Amino acid sequence: MSTIKAGSCLCGHVRYEIDMAGSRTGNCHCRDCQKNGGGPFMTFTTPKPGKFKWIVEPEGRAQASDFAMRRFCTHCGTPMTWEHLSKDDMAVSTGTLDDPSGVEIIYEIYTKSRWPVIPPMPGVDQFRESNGWE
Ligand SMILES: [Zn+2]
Ligand SMILES: [Zn+2]
């Protein structure tokens, strides 16, 4: 069975393909993700290097920190990716997958700013800050 999934923004302008094989998906509870996503946390999937490709790239870019940017669709505002500026490290908003069935969440990071009403996911690795990946 193919492990390649398609994804897109809310309006459908931005499109991509990701090979989910070997990818890691987790929830980020950092304040930046709460602001950017407009909810208690964002869910991101980090593909294996070279396993993600844009079909139609988003035009929107926002500086996310000293070392990272976030790309978004300028037509509908959907947050698409978090990307390191100087190394091959990126993650895509998992909620933008056209078919998110079968995606497993394996970690939660920046739990120090987790909303008290959102309990830890059972059986999922918890990290107060970064897990060294994202
Ligand atoms: Zn869009
Ligand atoms: Zn975050």
CSV table of N, CA and C and ligand atoms in Angstrom, one decimal:
chain,number,residue,atom,x,y,z
A,1,MET,N,0.8,-1.2,0.0
A,1,MET,CA,0.0,0.0,0.0
A,1,MET,C,0.9,1.2,0.0
A,2,SER,N,0.5,2.2,-0.8
A,2,SER,CA,1.3,3.5,-0.8
A,2,SER,C,1.2,4.2,0.5
A,3,THR,N,2.4,4.8,0.9
A,3,THR,CA,2.4,5.6,2.1
A,3,THR,C,2.4,7.1,1.7
A,4,ILE,N,2.2,7.4,0.4
A,4,ILE,CA,2.1,8.8,0.0
A,4,ILE,C,0.8,9.3,0.2
A,5,LYS,N,0.7,10.5,0.9
A,5,LYS,CA,-0.6,11.2,1.1
A,5,LYS,C,-0.5,12.6,0.4
A,6,ALA,N,-1.7,13.0,0.1
A,6,ALA,CA,-1.8,14.4,-0.5
A,6,ALA,C,-2.3,15.3,0.6
A,7,GLY,N,-1.9,16.6,0.5
A,7,GLY,CA,-2.4,17.6,1.4
A,7,GLY,C,-2.7,18.9,0.7
A,8,SER,N,-3.5,19.7,1.4
A,8,SER,CA,-3.8,21.0,0.8
A,8,SER,C,-4.3,22.0,1.9
A,9,CYS,N,-4.4,23.3,1.5
A,9,CYS,CA,-4.9,24.3,2.5
A,9,CYS,C,-6.4,24.3,2.4
A,10,LEU,N,-7.0,25.1,3.2
A,10,LEU,CA,-8.5,25.2,3.2
A,10,LEU,C,-9.1,25.5,1.9
A,11,CYS,N,-8.5,26.5,1.1
A,11,CYS,CA,-9.1,26.9,-0.1
A,11,CYS,C,-8.6,26.0,-1.3
A,12,GLY,N,-7.6,25.2,-1.1
A,12,GLY,CA,-7.2,24.2,-2.1
A,12,GLY,C,-6.1,24.8,-3.0
A,13,HIS,N,-5.7,26.0,-2.8
A,13,HIS,CA,-4.6,26.6,-3.7
A,13,HIS,C,-3.3,25.9,-3.5
A,14,VAL,N,-2.9,25.8,-2.2
A,14,VAL,CA,-1.6,25.2,-1.9
A,14,VAL,C,-1.8,23.6,-1.8
A,15,ARG,N,-0.9,22.9,-2.5
A,15,ARG,CA,-1.0,21.5,-2.5
A,15,ARG,C,0.4,20.9,-2.3
A,16,TYR,N,0.4,19.7,-1.7
A,16,TYR,CA,1.7,19.0,-1.5
A,16,TYR,C,1.5,17.5,-1.5
A,17,GLU,N,2.6,16.8,-1.5
A,17,GLU,CA,2.6,15.3,-1.3
A,17,GLU,C,3.6,15.0,-0.2
A,18,ILE,N,3.3,14.0,0.6
A,18,ILE,CA,4.2,13.6,1.6
A,18,ILE,C,4.2,12.1,1.7
A,19,ASP,N,5.4,11.5,1.8
A,19,ASP,CA,5.6,10.1,2.0
A,19,ASP,C,5.6,9.9,3.5
A,20,MET,N,4.6,9.3,4.0
A,20,MET,CA,4.4,9.2,5.5
A,20,MET,C,5.4,8.1,6.1
A,21,ALA,N,6.0,7.3,5.3
A,21,ALA,CA,6.8,6.2,5.8
A,21,ALA,C,8.0,6.8,6.6
A,22,GLY,N,8.1,6.4,7.8
A,22,GLY,CA,9.2,6.9,8.7
A,22,GLY,C,9.0,8.3,9.2
A,23,SER,N,7.8,8.9,9.0
A,23,SER,CA,7.5,10.2,9.5
A,23,SER,C,7.2,10.2,11.0
A,24,ARG,N,7.2,11.3,11.6
A,24,ARG,CA,6.8,11.4,13.1
A,24,ARG,C,5.8,12.5,13.2
A,25,THR,N,4.8,12.2,13.9
A,25,THR,CA,3.7,13.2,14.1
A,25,THR,C,3.5,13.5,15.6
A,26,GLY,N,3.4,14.8,16.0
A,26,GLY,CA,3.3,15.1,17.4
A,26,GLY,C,2.5,16.4,17.5
A,27,ASN,N,2.0,16.6,18.8
A,27,ASN,CA,1.3,17.9,19.1
A,27,ASN,C,2.3,18.8,19.7
A,28,CYS,N,2.3,20.1,19.3
A,28,CYS,CA,3.1,21.1,19.9
A,28,CYS,C,2.2,22.1,20.7
A,29,HIS,N,2.5,22.2,22.0
A,29,HIS,CA,1.7,23.1,22.8
A,29,HIS,C,2.3,24.4,23.1
A,30,CYS,N,3.3,24.8,22.3
A,30,CYS,CA,4.0,26.0,22.6
A,30,CYS,C,3.1,27.2,22.3
A,31,ARG,N,3.5,28.4,22.9
A,31,ARG,CA,2.6,29.5,22.8
A,31,ARG,C,2.5,30.0,21.3
A,32,ASP,N,3.6,29.9,20.6
A,32,ASP,CA,3.6,30.3,19.2
A,32,ASP,C,2.6,29.4,18.4
A,33,CYS,N,2.5,28.1,18.6
A,33,CYS,CA,1.6,27.3,17.9
A,33,CYS,C,0.1,27.6,18.4
A,34,GLN,N,0.0,27.9,19.7
A,34,GLN,CA,-1.4,28.3,20.1
A,34,GLN,C,-1.8,29.6,19.4
A,35,LYS,N,-0.9,30.5,19.3
A,35,LYS,CA,-1.3,31.8,18.5
A,35,LYS,C,-1.5,31.5,17.1
A,36,ASN,N,-0.5,30.8,16.4
A,36,ASN,CA,-0.6,30.6,15.0
A,36,ASN,C,-1.8,29.7,14.6
A,37,GLY,N,-2.1,28.7,15.4
A,37,GLY,CA,-3.1,27.8,15.1
A,37,GLY,C,-4.5,28.2,15.6
A,38,GLY,N,-4.5,29.1,16.5
A,38,GLY,CA,-5.8,29.6,17.1
A,38,GLY,C,-6.5,28.6,18.0
A,39,GLY,N,-5.7,27.6,18.5
A,39,GLY,CA,-6.3,26.6,19.4
A,39,GLY,C,-5.3,26.2,20.5
A,40,PRO,N,-5.6,25.2,21.3
A,40,PRO,CA,-4.7,24.8,22.4
A,40,PRO,C,-3.4,24.2,21.9
A,41,PHE,N,-3.3,23.7,20.7
A,41,PHE,CA,-2.0,23.1,20.2
A,41,PHE,C,-2.1,22.9,18.7
A,42,MET,N,-1.0,22.7,18.1
A,42,MET,CA,-0.9,22.4,16.7
A,42,MET,C,-0.3,21.0,16.5
A,43,THR,N,-0.7,20.3,15.5
A,43,THR,CA,-0.2,18.9,15.2
A,43,THR,C,0.6,19.0,13.9
A,44,PHE,N,1.9,18.5,14.1
A,44,PHE,CA,2.8,18.6,12.9
A,44,PHE,C,3.4,17.2,12.6
A,45,THR,N,3.6,17.0,11.3
A,45,THR,CA,4.3,15.7,10.9
A,45,THR,C,5.6,16.1,10.3
A,46,THR,N,6.7,15.5,10.8
A,46,THR,CA,8.0,15.7,10.2
A,46,THR,C,8.3,14.5,9.3
A,47,PRO,N,8.5,14.7,8.0
A,47,PRO,CA,8.8,13.6,7.1
A,47,PRO,C,10.3,13.3,7.2
A,48,LYS,N,10.6,12.1,6.7
A,48,LYS,CA,12.0,11.8,6.4
A,48,LYS,C,12.6,12.8,5.4
A,49,PRO,N,13.9,13.1,5.5
A,49,PRO,CA,14.4,14.1,4.5
A,49,PRO,C,14.1,13.7,3.0
A,50,GLY,N,13.7,14.7,2.3
A,50,GLY,CA,13.4,14.4,0.9
A,50,GLY,C,12.0,13.8,0.6
A,51,LYS,N,11.2,13.6,1.6
A,51,LYS,CA,10.0,12.9,1.5
A,51,LYS,C,8.7,13.8,1.4
A,52,PHE,N,9.0,15.1,1.2
A,52,PHE,CA,7.9,16.0,1.1
A,52,PHE,C,8.1,16.9,-0.1
A,53,LYS,N,7.1,17.1,-0.9
A,53,LYS,CA,7.3,18.0,-2.0
A,53,LYS,C,6.0,18.8,-2.3
A,54,TRP,N,6.3,20.1,-2.6
A,54,TRP,CA,5.2,21.0,-2.9
A,54,TRP,C,4.7,20.7,-4.3
A,55,ILE,N,3.4,20.7,-4.5
A,55,ILE,CA,2.8,20.7,-5.9
A,55,ILE,C,2.5,22.2,-6.2
A,56,VAL,N,1.9,22.9,-5.3
A,56,VAL,CA,1.8,24.4,-5.4
A,56,VAL,C,2.2,25.0,-4.1
A,57,GLU,N,3.3,25.7,-4.1
A,57,GLU,CA,3.9,26.3,-2.9
A,57,GLU,C,3.1,27.4,-2.3
A,58,PRO,N,3.1,27.6,-1.0
A,58,PRO,CA,2.4,28.8,-0.4
A,58,PRO,C,3.3,30.0,-0.6
A,59,GLU,N,2.6,31.1,-0.8
A,59,GLU,CA,3.4,32.4,-1.0
A,59,GLU,C,3.7,33.0,0.4
A,60,GLY,N,2.9,32.7,1.4
A,60,GLY,CA,3.1,33.4,2.7
A,60,GLY,C,4.3,32.8,3.5
A,61,ARG,N,5.1,33.8,4.0
A,61,ARG,CA,6.2,33.4,4.9
A,61,ARG,C,6.2,34.3,6.1
A,62,ALA,N,6.3,33.7,7.3
A,62,ALA,CA,6.4,34.5,8.5
A,62,ALA,C,7.6,34.0,9.3
A,63,GLN,N,8.4,35.0,9.8
A,63,GLN,CA,9.5,34.6,10.6
A,63,GLN,C,8.9,34.0,11.9
A,64,ALA,N,9.3,32.8,12.2
A,64,ALA,CA,8.8,32.1,13.4
A,64,ALA,C,9.6,32.2,14.6
A,65,SER,N,11.0,32.4,14.4
A,65,SER,CA,11.9,32.5,15.5
A,65,SER,C,13.2,32.9,14.8
A,66,ASP,N,14.3,33.0,15.6
A,66,ASP,CA,15.6,33.3,15.0
A,66,ASP,C,16.0,32.3,13.9
A,67,PHE,N,15.5,31.1,14.0
A,67,PHE,CA,16.0,30.1,13.1
A,67,PHE,C,15.0,29.4,12.3
A,68,ALA,N,13.7,29.8,12.3
A,68,ALA,CA,12.7,29.1,11.6
A,68,ALA,C,11.6,30.1,11.0
A,69,MET,N,11.0,29.6,10.0
A,69,MET,CA,9.8,30.3,9.4
A,69,MET,C,8.6,29.4,9.3
A,70,ARG,N,7.5,30.1,9.2
A,70,ARG,CA,6.2,29.3,9.0
A,70,ARG,C,5.7,29.8,7.7
A,71,ARG,N,5.3,28.8,6.8
A,71,ARG,CA,4.6,29.2,5.6
A,71,ARG,C,3.1,29.0,5.7
A,72,PHE,N,2.4,29.9,5.0
A,72,PHE,CA,1.0,29.8,5.0
A,72,PHE,C,0.4,30.2,3.7
A,73,CYS,N,-0.9,29.8,3.4
A,73,CYS,CA,-1.5,30.2,2.2
A,73,CYS,C,-2.0,31.6,2.3
A,74,THR,N,-1.6,32.5,1.3
A,74,THR,CA,-2.0,33.9,1.4
A,74,THR,C,-3.5,34.1,1.0
A,75,HIS,N,-4.1,33.0,0.4
A,75,HIS,CA,-5.5,33.2,0.0
A,75,HIS,C,-6.5,32.8,1.1
A,76,CYS,N,-6.1,31.9,1.9
A,76,CYS,CA,-7.0,31.4,3.0
A,76,CYS,C,-6.4,31.5,4.4
A,77,GLY,N,-5.1,31.7,4.5
A,77,GLY,CA,-4.5,31.8,5.8
A,77,GLY,C,-4.1,30.5,6.5
A,78,THR,N,-4.3,29.4,5.8
A,78,THR,CA,-4.0,28.1,6.5
A,78,THR,C,-2.5,28.0,6.8
A,79,PRO,N,-2.1,27.7,8.0
A,79,PRO,CA,-0.7,27.5,8.4
A,79,PRO,C,-0.3,26.1,7.7
A,80,MET,N,0.8,26.2,6.9
A,80,MET,CA,1.2,24.9,6.2
A,80,MET,C,2.4,24.2,6.8
A,81,THR,N,3.4,25.0,7.0
A,81,THR,CA,4.7,24.3,7.5
A,81,THR,C,5.4,25.2,8.5
A,82,TRP,N,6.2,24.5,9.3
A,82,TRP,CA,7.3,25.1,10.1
A,82,TRP,C,8.6,24.6,9.4
A,83,GLU,N,9.5,25.5,9.2
A,83,GLU,CA,10.7,25.1,8.4
A,83,GLU,C,12.0,25.8,9.1
A,84,HIS,N,13.0,25.0,9.3
A,84,HIS,CA,14.3,25.5,9.8
A,84,HIS,C,14.9,26.3,8.6
A,85,LEU,N,15.5,27.4,8.9
A,85,LEU,CA,16.0,28.3,7.9
A,85,LEU,C,17.4,27.8,7.3
A,86,SER,N,18.1,27.1,8.1
A,86,SER,CA,19.5,26.7,7.7
A,86,SER,C,19.8,25.2,7.6
A,87,LYS,N,18.8,24.4,8.0
A,87,LYS,CA,19.1,23.0,7.8
A,87,LYS,C,17.8,22.3,7.3
A,88,ASP,N,18.0,21.0,6.8
A,88,ASP,CA,16.9,20.3,6.2
A,88,ASP,C,16.0,19.7,7.3
A,89,ASP,N,15.2,20.6,7.9
A,89,ASP,CA,14.3,20.2,9.0
A,89,ASP,C,13.0,21.0,8.9
A,90,MET,N,12.0,20.2,8.6
A,90,MET,CA,10.7,20.9,8.5
A,90,MET,C,9.6,20.0,9.0
A,91,ALA,N,8.4,20.6,9.2
A,91,ALA,CA,7.2,19.8,9.6
A,91,ALA,C,6.0,20.5,8.9
A,92,VAL,N,5.1,19.7,8.6
A,92,VAL,CA,3.9,20.1,7.9
A,92,VAL,C,2.7,20.0,8.9
A,93,SER,N,1.7,21.0,8.8
A,93,SER,CA,0.5,20.9,9.6
A,93,SER,C,-0.3,19.7,9.3
A,94,THR,N,-0.4,18.7,10.2
A,94,THR,CA,-1.0,17.4,9.9
A,94,THR,C,-2.4,17.6,9.5
A,95,GLY,N,-3.1,18.6,10.1
A,95,GLY,CA,-4.5,18.8,9.8
A,95,GLY,C,-4.8,19.1,8.3
A,96,THR,N,-3.7,19.4,7.6
A,96,THR,CA,-3.9,19.8,6.2
A,96,THR,C,-3.9,18.5,5.2
A,97,LEU,N,-3.6,17.4,5.8
A,97,LEU,CA,-3.7,16.1,5.0
A,97,LEU,C,-5.1,16.0,4.5
A,98,ASP,N,-5.3,15.6,3.2
A,98,ASP,CA,-6.6,15.4,2.6
A,98,ASP,C,-7.3,14.2,3.3
A,99,ASP,N,-6.5,13.2,3.6
A,99,ASP,CA,-7.0,12.0,4.3
A,99,ASP,C,-6.1,11.7,5.5
A,100,PRO,N,-6.5,12.2,6.7
A,100,PRO,CA,-5.6,12.0,7.9
A,100,PRO,C,-5.8,10.6,8.5
A,101,SER,N,-6.5,9.7,7.9
A,101,SER,CA,-6.8,8.4,8.6
A,101,SER,C,-5.5,7.7,8.7
A,102,GLY,N,-5.3,7.0,9.8
A,102,GLY,CA,-4.1,6.2,10.1
A,102,GLY,C,-2.9,6.9,10.6
A,103,VAL,N,-3.0,8.3,10.8
A,103,VAL,CA,-1.9,9.0,11.4
A,103,VAL,C,-1.8,8.8,12.9
A,104,GLU,N,-0.7,8.4,13.3
A,104,GLU,CA,-0.5,8.2,14.8
A,104,GLU,C,0.3,9.3,15.4
A,105,ILE,N,-0.2,9.9,16.5
A,105,ILE,CA,0.5,10.9,17.2
A,105,ILE,C,1.4,10.2,18.3
A,106,ILE,N,2.7,10.5,18.2
A,106,ILE,CA,3.7,9.7,19.0
A,106,ILE,C,4.4,10.6,20.1
A,107,TYR,N,4.2,11.9,20.0
A,107,TYR,CA,4.8,12.7,21.1
A,107,TYR,C,4.0,14.0,21.3
A,108,GLU,N,4.2,14.6,22.4
A,108,GLU,CA,3.7,15.9,22.7
A,108,GLU,C,4.9,16.8,23.3
A,109,ILE,N,5.0,18.0,22.7
A,109,ILE,CA,6.1,18.8,23.1
A,109,ILE,C,5.6,20.2,23.7
A,110,TYR,N,6.5,20.9,24.4
A,110,TYR,CA,6.2,22.1,25.0
A,110,TYR,C,4.9,22.0,25.9
A,111,THR,N,4.9,20.9,26.6
A,111,THR,CA,3.7,20.7,27.5
A,111,THR,C,3.7,21.6,28.7
A,112,LYS,N,4.8,22.4,28.9
A,112,LYS,CA,4.8,23.4,30.0
A,112,LYS,C,3.7,24.4,29.7
A,113,SER,N,3.3,24.7,28.5
A,113,SER,CA,2.3,25.6,28.2
A,113,SER,C,1.0,25.0,27.8
A,114,ARG,N,0.8,23.7,28.1
A,114,ARG,CA,-0.4,23.0,27.8
A,114,ARG,C,-1.6,23.6,28.5
A,115,TRP,N,-2.7,23.7,27.9
A,115,TRP,CA,-3.9,24.2,28.5
A,115,TRP,C,-4.3,23.2,29.6
A,116,PRO,N,-4.6,23.6,30.8
A,116,PRO,CA,-5.0,22.7,31.9
A,116,PRO,C,-6.2,21.8,31.5
A,117,VAL,N,-7.1,22.2,30.6
A,117,VAL,CA,-8.3,21.4,30.2
A,117,VAL,C,-7.9,20.3,29.2
A,118,ILE,N,-6.7,20.4,28.7
A,118,ILE,CA,-6.3,19.4,27.7
A,118,ILE,C,-5.4,18.4,28.3
A,119,PRO,N,-5.8,17.2,28.6
A,119,PRO,CA,-5.0,16.2,29.3
A,119,PRO,C,-3.9,15.6,28.4
A,120,PRO,N,-2.8,15.1,28.9
A,120,PRO,CA,-1.8,14.4,28.1
A,120,PRO,C,-2.5,13.2,27.4
A,121,MET,N,-2.1,13.0,26.1
A,121,MET,CA,-2.6,11.8,25.4
A,121,MET,C,-2.0,10.6,26.0
A,122,PRO,N,-2.9,9.6,26.4
A,122,PRO,CA,-2.4,8.4,27.0
A,122,PRO,C,-1.4,7.6,26.1
A,123,GLY,N,-0.3,7.2,26.8
A,123,GLY,CA,0.7,6.4,26.0
A,123,GLY,C,1.6,7.1,25.1
A,124,VAL,N,1.5,8.5,25.1
A,124,VAL,CA,2.3,9.3,24.2
A,124,VAL,C,3.4,10.0,24.9
A,125,ASP,N,4.6,9.9,24.4
A,125,ASP,CA,5.8,10.6,25.0
A,125,ASP,C,5.6,12.1,25.2
A,126,GLN,N,5.9,12.5,26.4
A,126,GLN,CA,5.6,13.9,26.8
A,126,GLN,C,7.0,14.6,27.1
A,127,PHE,N,7.1,15.8,26.5
A,127,PHE,CA,8.3,16.6,26.7
A,127,PHE,C,7.9,18.0,27.2
A,128,ARG,N,8.5,18.5,28.3
A,128,ARG,CA,8.2,19.8,28.8
A,128,ARG,C,8.5,20.9,27.8
A,129,GLU,N,9.6,20.7,27.0
A,129,GLU,CA,10.0,21.7,26.0
A,129,GLU,C,10.2,20.9,24.7
A,130,SER,N,11.3,21.2,24.0
A,130,SER,CA,11.5,20.5,22.7
A,130,SER,C,12.0,19.1,23.0
A,131,ASN,N,11.7,18.2,22.1
A,131,ASN,CA,12.3,16.8,22.2
A,131,ASN,C,13.6,16.7,21.4
A,132,GLY,N,14.1,17.8,20.9
A,132,GLY,CA,15.3,17.8,20.2
A,132,GLY,C,15.1,17.6,18.7
A,133,TRP,N,13.8,17.4,18.3
A,133,TRP,CA,13.5,17.2,16.9
A,133,TRP,C,13.0,18.5,16.3
A,134,GLU,N,11.9,19.0,17.0
A,134,GLU,CA,11.3,20.2,16.5
A,134,GLU,C,11.7,21.4,17.3
B,1,ZN,ZN,-5.5,28.4,0.7
B,2,ZN,ZN,4.9,25.0,18.6
